[in-house]
Structures are given as C-alpha cells and as structure tokens.
XYZ file of C-alpha atoms in Angstrom:
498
model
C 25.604 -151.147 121.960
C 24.987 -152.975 125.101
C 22.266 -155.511 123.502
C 25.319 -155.979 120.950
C 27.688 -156.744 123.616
C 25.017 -158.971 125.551
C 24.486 -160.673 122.394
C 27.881 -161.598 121.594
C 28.205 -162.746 125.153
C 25.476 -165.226 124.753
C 27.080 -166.719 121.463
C 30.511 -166.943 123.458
C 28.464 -168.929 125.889
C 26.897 -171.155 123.236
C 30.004 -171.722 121.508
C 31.568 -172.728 124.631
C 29.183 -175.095 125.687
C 29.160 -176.887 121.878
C 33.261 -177.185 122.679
C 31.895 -178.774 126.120
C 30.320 -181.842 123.650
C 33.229 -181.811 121.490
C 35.318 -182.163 124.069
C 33.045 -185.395 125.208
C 32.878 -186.859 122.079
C 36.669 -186.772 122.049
C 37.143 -188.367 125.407
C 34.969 -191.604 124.874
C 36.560 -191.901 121.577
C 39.827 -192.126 123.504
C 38.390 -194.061 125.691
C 36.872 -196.761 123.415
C 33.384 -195.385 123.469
C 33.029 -193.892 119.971
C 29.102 -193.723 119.313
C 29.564 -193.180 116.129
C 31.357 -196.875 115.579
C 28.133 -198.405 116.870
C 25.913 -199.668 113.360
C 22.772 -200.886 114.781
C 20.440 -201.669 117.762
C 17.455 -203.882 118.241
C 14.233 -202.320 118.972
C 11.420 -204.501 120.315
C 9.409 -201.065 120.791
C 8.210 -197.559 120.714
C 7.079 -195.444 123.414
C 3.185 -195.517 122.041
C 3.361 -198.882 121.734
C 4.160 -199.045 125.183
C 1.933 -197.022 126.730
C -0.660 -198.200 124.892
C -0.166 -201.917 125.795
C 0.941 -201.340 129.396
C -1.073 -203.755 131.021
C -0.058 -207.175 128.854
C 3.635 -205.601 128.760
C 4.226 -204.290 133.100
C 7.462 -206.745 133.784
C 8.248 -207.425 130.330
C 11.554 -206.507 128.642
C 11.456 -204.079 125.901
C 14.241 -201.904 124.125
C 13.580 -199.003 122.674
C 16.138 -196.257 121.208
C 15.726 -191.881 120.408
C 16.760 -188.612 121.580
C 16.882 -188.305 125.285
C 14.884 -184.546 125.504
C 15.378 -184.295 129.630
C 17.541 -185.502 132.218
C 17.346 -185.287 135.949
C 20.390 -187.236 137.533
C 19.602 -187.382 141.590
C 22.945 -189.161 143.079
C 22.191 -192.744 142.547
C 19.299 -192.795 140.296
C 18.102 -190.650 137.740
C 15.108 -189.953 135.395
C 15.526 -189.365 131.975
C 13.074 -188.751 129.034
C 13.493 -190.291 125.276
C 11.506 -189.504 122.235
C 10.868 -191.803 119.247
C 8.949 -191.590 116.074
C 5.203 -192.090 117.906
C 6.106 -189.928 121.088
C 8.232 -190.671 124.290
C 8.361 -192.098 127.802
C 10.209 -191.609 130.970
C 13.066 -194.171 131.866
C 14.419 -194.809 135.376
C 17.881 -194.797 135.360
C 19.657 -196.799 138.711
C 23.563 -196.567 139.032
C 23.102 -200.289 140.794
C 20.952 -201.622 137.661
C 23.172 -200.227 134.757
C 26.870 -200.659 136.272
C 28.460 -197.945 137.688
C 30.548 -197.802 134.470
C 27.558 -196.754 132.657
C 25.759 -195.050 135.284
C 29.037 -192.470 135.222
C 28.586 -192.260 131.089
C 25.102 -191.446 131.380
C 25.448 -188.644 133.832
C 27.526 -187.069 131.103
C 25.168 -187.929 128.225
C 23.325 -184.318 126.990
C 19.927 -183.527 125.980
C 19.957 -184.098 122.307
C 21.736 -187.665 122.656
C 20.258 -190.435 121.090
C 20.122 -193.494 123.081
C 19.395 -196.930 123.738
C 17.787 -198.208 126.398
C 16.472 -201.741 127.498
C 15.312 -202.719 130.372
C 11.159 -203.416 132.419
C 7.981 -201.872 131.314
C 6.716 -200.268 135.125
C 4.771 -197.646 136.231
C 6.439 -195.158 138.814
C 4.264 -194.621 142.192
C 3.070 -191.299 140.452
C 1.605 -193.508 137.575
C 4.142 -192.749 134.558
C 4.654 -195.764 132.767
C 8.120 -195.743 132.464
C 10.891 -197.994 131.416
C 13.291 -198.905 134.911
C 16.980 -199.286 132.828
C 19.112 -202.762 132.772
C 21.317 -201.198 129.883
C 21.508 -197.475 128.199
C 23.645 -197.069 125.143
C 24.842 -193.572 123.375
C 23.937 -194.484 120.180
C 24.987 -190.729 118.324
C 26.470 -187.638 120.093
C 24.930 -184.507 119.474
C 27.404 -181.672 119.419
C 24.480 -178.433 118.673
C 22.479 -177.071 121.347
C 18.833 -178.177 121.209
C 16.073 -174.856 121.867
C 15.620 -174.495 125.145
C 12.471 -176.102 125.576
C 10.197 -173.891 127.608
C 10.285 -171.529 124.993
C 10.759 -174.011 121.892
C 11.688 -172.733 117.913
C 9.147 -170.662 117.029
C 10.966 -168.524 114.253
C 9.033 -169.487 111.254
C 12.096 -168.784 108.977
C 14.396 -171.330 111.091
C 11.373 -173.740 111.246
C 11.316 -174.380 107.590
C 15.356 -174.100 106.761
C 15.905 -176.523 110.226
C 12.722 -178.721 109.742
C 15.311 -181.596 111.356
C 15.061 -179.456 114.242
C 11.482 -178.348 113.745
C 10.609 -182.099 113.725
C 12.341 -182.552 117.314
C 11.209 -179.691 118.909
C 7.522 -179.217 117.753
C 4.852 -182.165 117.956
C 2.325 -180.734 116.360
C 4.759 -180.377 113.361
C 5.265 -184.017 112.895
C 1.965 -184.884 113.735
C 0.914 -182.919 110.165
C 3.381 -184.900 108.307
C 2.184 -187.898 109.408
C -1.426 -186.770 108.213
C 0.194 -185.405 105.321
C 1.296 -189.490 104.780
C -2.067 -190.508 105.606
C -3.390 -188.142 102.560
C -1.096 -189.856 99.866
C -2.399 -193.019 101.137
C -6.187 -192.709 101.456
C -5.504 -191.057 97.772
C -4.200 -194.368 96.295
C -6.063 -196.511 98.503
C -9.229 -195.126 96.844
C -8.546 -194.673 93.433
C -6.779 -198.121 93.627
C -10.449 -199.468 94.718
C -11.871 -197.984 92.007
C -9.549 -199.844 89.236
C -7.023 -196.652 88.726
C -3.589 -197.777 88.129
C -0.543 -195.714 89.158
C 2.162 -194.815 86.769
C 4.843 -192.354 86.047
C 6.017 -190.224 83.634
C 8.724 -187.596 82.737
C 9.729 -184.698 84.433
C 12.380 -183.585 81.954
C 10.184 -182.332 78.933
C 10.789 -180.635 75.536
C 7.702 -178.765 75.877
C 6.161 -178.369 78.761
C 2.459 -178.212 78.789
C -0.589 -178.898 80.505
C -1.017 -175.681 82.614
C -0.718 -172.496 82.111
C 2.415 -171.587 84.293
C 6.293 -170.750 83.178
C 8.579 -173.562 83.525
C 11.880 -173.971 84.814
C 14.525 -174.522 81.962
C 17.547 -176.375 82.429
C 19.956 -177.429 79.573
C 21.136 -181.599 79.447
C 24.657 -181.983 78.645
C 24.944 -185.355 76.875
C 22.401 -184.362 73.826
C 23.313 -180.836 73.985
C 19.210 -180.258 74.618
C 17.166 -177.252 76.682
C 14.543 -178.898 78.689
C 11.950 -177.927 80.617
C 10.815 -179.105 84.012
C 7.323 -180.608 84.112
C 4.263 -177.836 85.199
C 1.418 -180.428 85.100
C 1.094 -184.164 84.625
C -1.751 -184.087 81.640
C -0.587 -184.433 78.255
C 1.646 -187.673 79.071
C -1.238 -189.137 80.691
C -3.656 -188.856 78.493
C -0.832 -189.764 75.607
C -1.495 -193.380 78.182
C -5.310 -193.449 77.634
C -4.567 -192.884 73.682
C -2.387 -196.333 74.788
C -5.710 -198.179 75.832
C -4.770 -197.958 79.830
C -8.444 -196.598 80.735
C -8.130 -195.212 84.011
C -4.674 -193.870 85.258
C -2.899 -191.459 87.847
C 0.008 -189.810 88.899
C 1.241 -188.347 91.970
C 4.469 -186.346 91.806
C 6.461 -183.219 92.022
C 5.963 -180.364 89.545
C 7.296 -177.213 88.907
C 6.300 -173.292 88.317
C 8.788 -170.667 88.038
C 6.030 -168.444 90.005
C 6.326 -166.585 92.871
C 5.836 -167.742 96.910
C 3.353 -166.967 98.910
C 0.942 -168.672 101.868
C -0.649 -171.064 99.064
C 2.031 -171.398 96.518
C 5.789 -173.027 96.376
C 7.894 -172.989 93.117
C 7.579 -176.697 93.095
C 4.690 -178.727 94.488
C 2.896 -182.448 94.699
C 0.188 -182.470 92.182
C -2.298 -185.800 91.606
C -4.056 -186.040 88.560
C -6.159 -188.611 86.961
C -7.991 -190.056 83.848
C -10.795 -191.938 83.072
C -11.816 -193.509 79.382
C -15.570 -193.345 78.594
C -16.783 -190.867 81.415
C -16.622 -186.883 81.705
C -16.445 -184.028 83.646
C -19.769 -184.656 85.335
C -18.031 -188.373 85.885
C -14.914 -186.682 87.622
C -17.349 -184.427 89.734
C -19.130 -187.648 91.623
C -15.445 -189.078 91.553
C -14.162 -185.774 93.457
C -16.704 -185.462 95.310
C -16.517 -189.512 96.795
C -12.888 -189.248 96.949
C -12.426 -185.665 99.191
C -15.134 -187.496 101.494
C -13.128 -190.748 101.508
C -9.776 -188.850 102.438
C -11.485 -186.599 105.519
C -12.804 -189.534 107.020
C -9.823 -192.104 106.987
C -7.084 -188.644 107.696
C -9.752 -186.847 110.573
C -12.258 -189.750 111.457
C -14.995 -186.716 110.177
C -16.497 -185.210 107.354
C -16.340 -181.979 109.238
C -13.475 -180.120 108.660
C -12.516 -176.901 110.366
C -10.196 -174.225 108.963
C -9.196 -171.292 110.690
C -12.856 -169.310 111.130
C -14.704 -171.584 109.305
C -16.241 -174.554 108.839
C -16.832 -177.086 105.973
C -19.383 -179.935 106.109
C -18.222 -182.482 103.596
C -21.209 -184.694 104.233
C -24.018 -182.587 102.379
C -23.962 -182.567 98.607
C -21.316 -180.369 97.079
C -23.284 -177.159 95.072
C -22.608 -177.041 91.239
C -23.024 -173.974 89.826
C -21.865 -172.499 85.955
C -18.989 -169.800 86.581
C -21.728 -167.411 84.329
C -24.310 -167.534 87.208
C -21.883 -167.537 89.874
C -20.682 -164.264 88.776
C -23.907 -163.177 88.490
C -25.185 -164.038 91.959
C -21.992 -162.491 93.387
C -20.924 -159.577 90.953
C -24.586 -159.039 89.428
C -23.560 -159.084 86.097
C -24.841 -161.746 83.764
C -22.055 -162.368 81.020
C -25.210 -163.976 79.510
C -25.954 -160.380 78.123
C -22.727 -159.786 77.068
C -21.935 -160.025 73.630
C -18.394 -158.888 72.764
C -15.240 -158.738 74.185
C -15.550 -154.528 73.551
C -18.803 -154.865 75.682
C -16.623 -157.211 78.780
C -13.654 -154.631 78.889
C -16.444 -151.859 79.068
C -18.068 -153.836 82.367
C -14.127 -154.754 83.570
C -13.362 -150.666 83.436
C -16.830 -150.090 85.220
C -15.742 -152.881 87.881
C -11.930 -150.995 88.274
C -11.191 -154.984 86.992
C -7.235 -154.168 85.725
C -6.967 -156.497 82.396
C -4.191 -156.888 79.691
C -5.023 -156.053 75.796
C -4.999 -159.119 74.663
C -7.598 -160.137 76.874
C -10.888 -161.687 75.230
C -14.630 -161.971 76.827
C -13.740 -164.981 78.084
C -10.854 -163.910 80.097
C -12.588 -160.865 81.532
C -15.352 -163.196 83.218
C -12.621 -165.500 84.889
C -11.311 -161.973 86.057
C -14.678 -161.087 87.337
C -14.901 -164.733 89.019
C -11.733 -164.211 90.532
C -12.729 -160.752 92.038
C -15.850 -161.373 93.246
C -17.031 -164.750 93.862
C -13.694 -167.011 95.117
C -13.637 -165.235 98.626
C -17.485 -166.744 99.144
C -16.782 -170.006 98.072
C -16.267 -172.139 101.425
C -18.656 -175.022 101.050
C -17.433 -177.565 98.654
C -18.942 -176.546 95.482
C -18.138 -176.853 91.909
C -17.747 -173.958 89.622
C -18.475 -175.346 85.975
C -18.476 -174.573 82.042
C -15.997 -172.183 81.555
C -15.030 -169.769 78.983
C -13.478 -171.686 76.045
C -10.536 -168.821 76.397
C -9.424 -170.268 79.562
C -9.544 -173.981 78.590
C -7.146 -174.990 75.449
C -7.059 -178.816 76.462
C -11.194 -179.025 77.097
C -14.199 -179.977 74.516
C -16.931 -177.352 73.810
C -20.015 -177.099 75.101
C -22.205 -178.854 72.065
C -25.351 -176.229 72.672
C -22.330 -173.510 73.459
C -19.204 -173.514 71.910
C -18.357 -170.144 74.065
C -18.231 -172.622 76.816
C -16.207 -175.759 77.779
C -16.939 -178.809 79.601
C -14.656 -178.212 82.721
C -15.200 -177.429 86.602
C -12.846 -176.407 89.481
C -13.924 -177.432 93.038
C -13.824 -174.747 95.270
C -13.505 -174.827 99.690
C -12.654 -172.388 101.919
C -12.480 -170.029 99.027
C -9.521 -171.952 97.625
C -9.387 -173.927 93.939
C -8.718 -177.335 95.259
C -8.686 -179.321 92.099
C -9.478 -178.679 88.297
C -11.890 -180.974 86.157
C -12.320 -181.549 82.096
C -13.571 -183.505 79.860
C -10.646 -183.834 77.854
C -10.383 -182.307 73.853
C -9.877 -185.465 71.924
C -10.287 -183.848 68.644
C -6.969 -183.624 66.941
C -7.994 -180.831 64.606
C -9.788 -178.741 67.691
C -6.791 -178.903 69.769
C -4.302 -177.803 66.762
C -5.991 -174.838 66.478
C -6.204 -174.364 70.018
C -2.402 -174.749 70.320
C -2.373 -171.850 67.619
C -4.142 -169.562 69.632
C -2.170 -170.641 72.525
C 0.860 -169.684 70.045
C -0.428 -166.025 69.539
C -1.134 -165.290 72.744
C 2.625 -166.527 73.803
C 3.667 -164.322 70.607
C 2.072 -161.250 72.268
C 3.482 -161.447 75.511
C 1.874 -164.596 77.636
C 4.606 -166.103 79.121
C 2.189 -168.777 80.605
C 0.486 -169.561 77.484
C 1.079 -173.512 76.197
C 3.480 -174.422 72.686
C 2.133 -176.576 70.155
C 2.894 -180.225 70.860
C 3.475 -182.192 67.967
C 3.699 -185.549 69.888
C 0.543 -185.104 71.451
C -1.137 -184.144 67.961
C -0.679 -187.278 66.972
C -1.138 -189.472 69.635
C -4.734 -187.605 69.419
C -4.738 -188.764 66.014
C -4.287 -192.175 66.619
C -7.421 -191.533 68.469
C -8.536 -190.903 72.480
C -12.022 -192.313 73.926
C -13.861 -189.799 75.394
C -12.231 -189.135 78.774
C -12.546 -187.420 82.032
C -9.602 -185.812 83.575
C -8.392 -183.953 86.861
C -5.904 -182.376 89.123
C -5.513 -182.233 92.471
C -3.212 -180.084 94.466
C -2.295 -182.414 96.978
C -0.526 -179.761 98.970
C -3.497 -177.540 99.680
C -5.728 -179.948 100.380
C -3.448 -181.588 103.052
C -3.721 -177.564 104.391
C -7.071 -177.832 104.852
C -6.930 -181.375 106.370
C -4.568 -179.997 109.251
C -5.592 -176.832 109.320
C -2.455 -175.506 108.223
C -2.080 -171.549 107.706
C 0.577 -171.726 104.999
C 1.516 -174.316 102.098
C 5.168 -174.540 103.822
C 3.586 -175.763 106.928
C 2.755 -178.927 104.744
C 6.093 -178.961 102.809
C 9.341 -180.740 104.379
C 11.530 -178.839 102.731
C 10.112 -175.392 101.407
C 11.805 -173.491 98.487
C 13.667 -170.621 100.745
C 15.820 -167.801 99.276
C 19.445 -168.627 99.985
C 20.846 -167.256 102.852
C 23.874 -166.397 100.906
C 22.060 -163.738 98.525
C-alpha cells in the first residue's frame, strides 16, 4: 500500500511540474512570446558539421536550432546543451551578449525546448567546441517531462509506442535508422548500376498471391469489392517482364495476418526483383554481389558481427541442395525416400509433428527446418527444393521432384528467397489447382488461382530470374539488432485499449 501511495505521489509531482510548463507557455503568450507563432528559422548548421570543421569555422557565425537536453544557468552566464539531427554541442549563454530580456527567457526555458541559437563557433578553455550565444530563440515549448537522463527510457514497450521519444533519448536508436536509410539506398544504388528500374505496383489486390501467408482483407466502399492487402510483390512484377521491362524491382510495404515475434511484424518492407533471360543461378551471383555491396557502403566491412557470431561476407557463399543439407545435418538422405508413406514414417521416427495433407516434399522442408536452419550462419545458399513447396518455380529438367529455387541463409536466418520463375502457362494452372486443394482442405496460406496472371503467362514470359529480400532482417543483421522492431519506426503493438 505504501509503494501505491509513493507512486501516486510521484505522478502528483509530475503532473504538477507539466502545469509548471503550461503555466509558461501561457505567460509568454500573454506576453507576446508565443513559440508556437514563430514559422521558420535559418540554419547555416548542425552540430557535426561544426565540430567537424572547427578549425576553418573558430570566429565564424553559424545558427543552428534543436532540443536543448541540459541547462546549467550560473548568475550571468550559463551553459546549455542542444541536439540536432547529426548530434549536439554545448552553447555559452552570456546575459551581456543576448540582452537581458532574453537572458531572463532563457533561464526559464526547460529541457525539452527546442531552440534557436546563433552566435561564434569557439572552443571553451576545457576544449569543447561550443557555440558563445549573440541570439537564442524558443522555437516550440515542450509541455511533457523528458526521462531523466541518467537513467534514460529503457522500457522496451514505451520505446516502440514513444519512438518520438525513443529517438530523443537514445543515440544508438537513431543511429540504426540512419543505417537502416543507408540500406534502402545502397539497395537502389546497386541494382540501379546494374540497369534495374524501380517501379510500383498495387497494394489493394483481388487475390493476393505470391507467398504463402494469409492476407489482411478489407472491403472498398465505392465498388462494393473485398480486397486483400498485398503479401508479396511477385505476380505484378513479373505480369511487367510479360510487358517487355527486362529487369525490374520493388521496394515496399507488405502484409501477413501472422503472428509477432523477434523476426516477424504483421506488415513489413520487402524488395524483390526480376531479371529476363537469366535464372536462379543468375540471382545467386546477383545476391551474393549485392549483400557484399550493401555491408561495405552501410559498415565500411564485409565482416559483420551478430550477437555471438560472426559472418565473413568476403569468402564465397556455400551452395548446397536442401536434400544434402538435410542429410549432412539430420542424416537422412530423402534421396532414398520414395513415397510420401515412407517421409511421414522418417517424420514420426524424428518426433517431426506434420499435418495430413502433408506430401514428401513438405516433410523434407520440415526436416530442413528442424535440423539444419540453426547451423546455417555463413552465407550459404540452400537450393532445389521440393516442387511441393514452390507453386510459382520451373522443375528441375533431370528432376521434376525438384524446382529451380534457393533461399540464402546467415546467422541461421532465411534472408532472401530465389527462383527461376514458372513461365509455363499450363504448369502453373495446374499448380494453382493444387494450390486450390490444399486451401480446400484446410491451408489457409495456400495461393488462389489467378486468372490475370494465366494469361499474361500466356501472352508469353522470357525465361526469368526472380527474388525477395526481406529488407527488415537484413537491416537486423547490419546493426546488430536483437529484434525486427528495433529496425521498425513504428512496430505493430496491441492497443493499449484492449
């Protein structure tokens, strides 16, 4: 009962001093001083820049403008700090410099303030480089109470639902963004080198296919229509290559109505990409050229370090069949086995839980996924998978039980999923079928026929190599990032109303 009463106590005290900023906001409004009437101020500069180019700016004038994050007021003179977008820098503050006007407003100013401040690049007999103040202006008020920042926000949950906060509180946290940015742009940089043009499509389908997830549904008013919301970006691109645009890609939000957890969010940035005249062995040297390409403009290394381990991007990346991978790691050879009877026989051995409907195919990938993922933290690519798996991916021509497809695999993770792409219009309608039955018997994840993309087949695709990316993870394993939502502005979070 007393930690109740202590509690409250400290919310009085919080609530009071909130009223305290109210009650300044209200005065310099009175007074003529409303920040919030002020629509602009120049900036010449920001604190990096600063620091960075001390010695050709000492005794020049620069203004710069943020959120003041410390104040120490000493009678006449005080020292304040102010952060920007690239990082922050002290400012001397001297009642006979500013006017004693303003010197009087700025004693009153709180942490959390944003300001602007002009005045001589200097550095203080300690050696701070510093900014001494000819003019400080509150730009915006802020009436919350910043963390206290000895001890910072460190709640995870009030990280992600206040990443505002999160963003002023926590370098580290913006500094991943910013590689996050870096990412996206090495992405386009490269595949804009290599003749890739970027386009978009919809994310408000009839049918959603592609992947095999459960989509969203929503329902559009004007044509009285359910939709779906997007899970991958495939079939519209490749309905593009059908168009005679060779090599295309897309970056942009999709959605699975999945569940959360350290690697997945509901919705999600996926890249994927396609290529006219090449295949899967094409997209491998592309992956391969691209994930170096990204590491070394994002880190400045083709070493990357993750938690425990350690990947070396530099060496060639293994490629191995997901048949002998299983048997290197599970010793069983799927070679020897015949019939789906025979794989739900091993499965049962293995205590491998599978679902009736369930065919050879599927029991290997369940086999992969039990035993070999967990090894995989070298960059290495896991190819020719079971045609069960794989409804938008040509055959195998010496092994029709197999398709032309790969994942890439680090740090035990799938980072990005390969084909060369079914352009047989006939193959893939009877792949849709079987995708039909399987929905029919209770896959929720399994794709619908698509009538559109039937015929665009029809109309005829080149032979093509295709991928996807999950941009998400991989900027994870760039910052070395424990969870997806540590990459994600804004993470899907249950509603604090439920």
């Amino acid at each position: 009962m007393a930690e109740q009463n202590n509690n409250g106590g400290q919310q009085q005290d919080l609530n009071q001093l909130i009223q305290v900023r109210y009650d300044k906001l209200h005065e310099l409004q009175a007074n003529g001083k409303d920040p919030f009437a002020i629509t602009k101020y120049d900036v010449t500069h920001h604190s990096m820049d600063i620091k960075d180019n001390f010695d050709a700016l000492e005794g020049q004038e620069a203004s710069l403008a943020g959120r003041m994050m410390l104040k120490r007021v000493m009678g006449k003179a005080s020292f304040c700090n102010i952060q920007d977008v690239k990082g922050n820098i002290q400012v001397y503050v001297a009642r006979d410099e500013i006017g004693e006007e303003s010197y009087k407003d700025f004693k009153k100013y709180d942490v959390g303030d944003i300001l602007g401040v002009k005045g001589k690049v200097f550095k203080t007999q300690k050696g701070e480089i510093s900014i001494h103040a000819e003019e400080v202006i509150l730009l915006s008020k802020s009436l919350q109470i910043l963390p206290e920042k000895f001890h910072g926000l460190t709640d995870t949950d009030t990280r992600y639902r206040q990443r505002y906060v999160d963003l002023i509180m926590n370098e580290e946290v913006k500094d991943t963004f910013i590689k996050r940015s870096k990412v996206l742009k090495s992405i386009r940089n490269y595949l804009d080198g290599q003749g890739f043009m970027e386009v978009e499509t919809p994310m408000l389908v009839s049918n959603a296919g592609g992947a095999a997830a459960r989509p969203f549904e929503t329902h559009f008013n004007a044509l009285n229509e359910d939709l779906k919301l997007r899970i991958s970006l495939e079939l519209y691109l490749k309905r593009l290559i059908v168009g005679g645009m060779e090599r295309v890609y897309e970056i942009g939000r999709v959605f699975r109505n999945e569940g959360l957890d350290t690697r997945h969010n509901p919705e999600f940035t996926l890249m994927e990409l396609y290529q006219a005249y090449t295949d899967y062995h094409g997209m491998m040297d592309l992956t391969e050229n691209l994930f170096r390409y990204v590491a070394q403009e994002v880190n400045g290394s083709l070493v990357l370090t993750y938690g425990e381990h350690t990947m070396d991007l530099s060496k060639p990346f293994e490629r191995i069949t997901m048949v002998d991978a299983v048997k290197k790691y599970a010793n069983v050879d799927f070679n020897e086995v015949k019939t789906t009877e025979e794989a739900k026989a091993l499965a049962k051995e293995h205590h491998i839980e599978f679902e009736e409907h369930h065919k050879k195919g599927d029991i290997l990938n369940l086999f992969f996924e039990t035993y070999v993922e967990e090894h995989l933290i070298q960059p290495t690519f896991v190819m020719d998978h079971p045609i069960e798996i794989s409804p938008l991916t040509k055959k195998k021509p010496d092994n029709p039980e197999y398709v032309e497809r790969f994942e890439m695999f680090m740090n035990g993770w799938e980072m990005c999923n390969a084909y060369s792409e079914l352009n047989d219009p006939e193959d893939q309608r009877r792949r849709f079928e079987a995708q039909e039955e399987l929905f029919a018997a209770g896959d929720d994840e399994a794709n619908h026929t698509d009538e559109d993309f039937l015929n665009a087949l029809a109309i005829g695709m080149p032979p093509t190599g295709g991928i996807g990316y999950g941009i998400d993870r991989m900027t994870m394993l760039m910052t070395n990032s424990p969870a997806i939502r540590d990459v994600l502005l804004f993470p899907t979070m249950k509603s604090l109303d439920k």
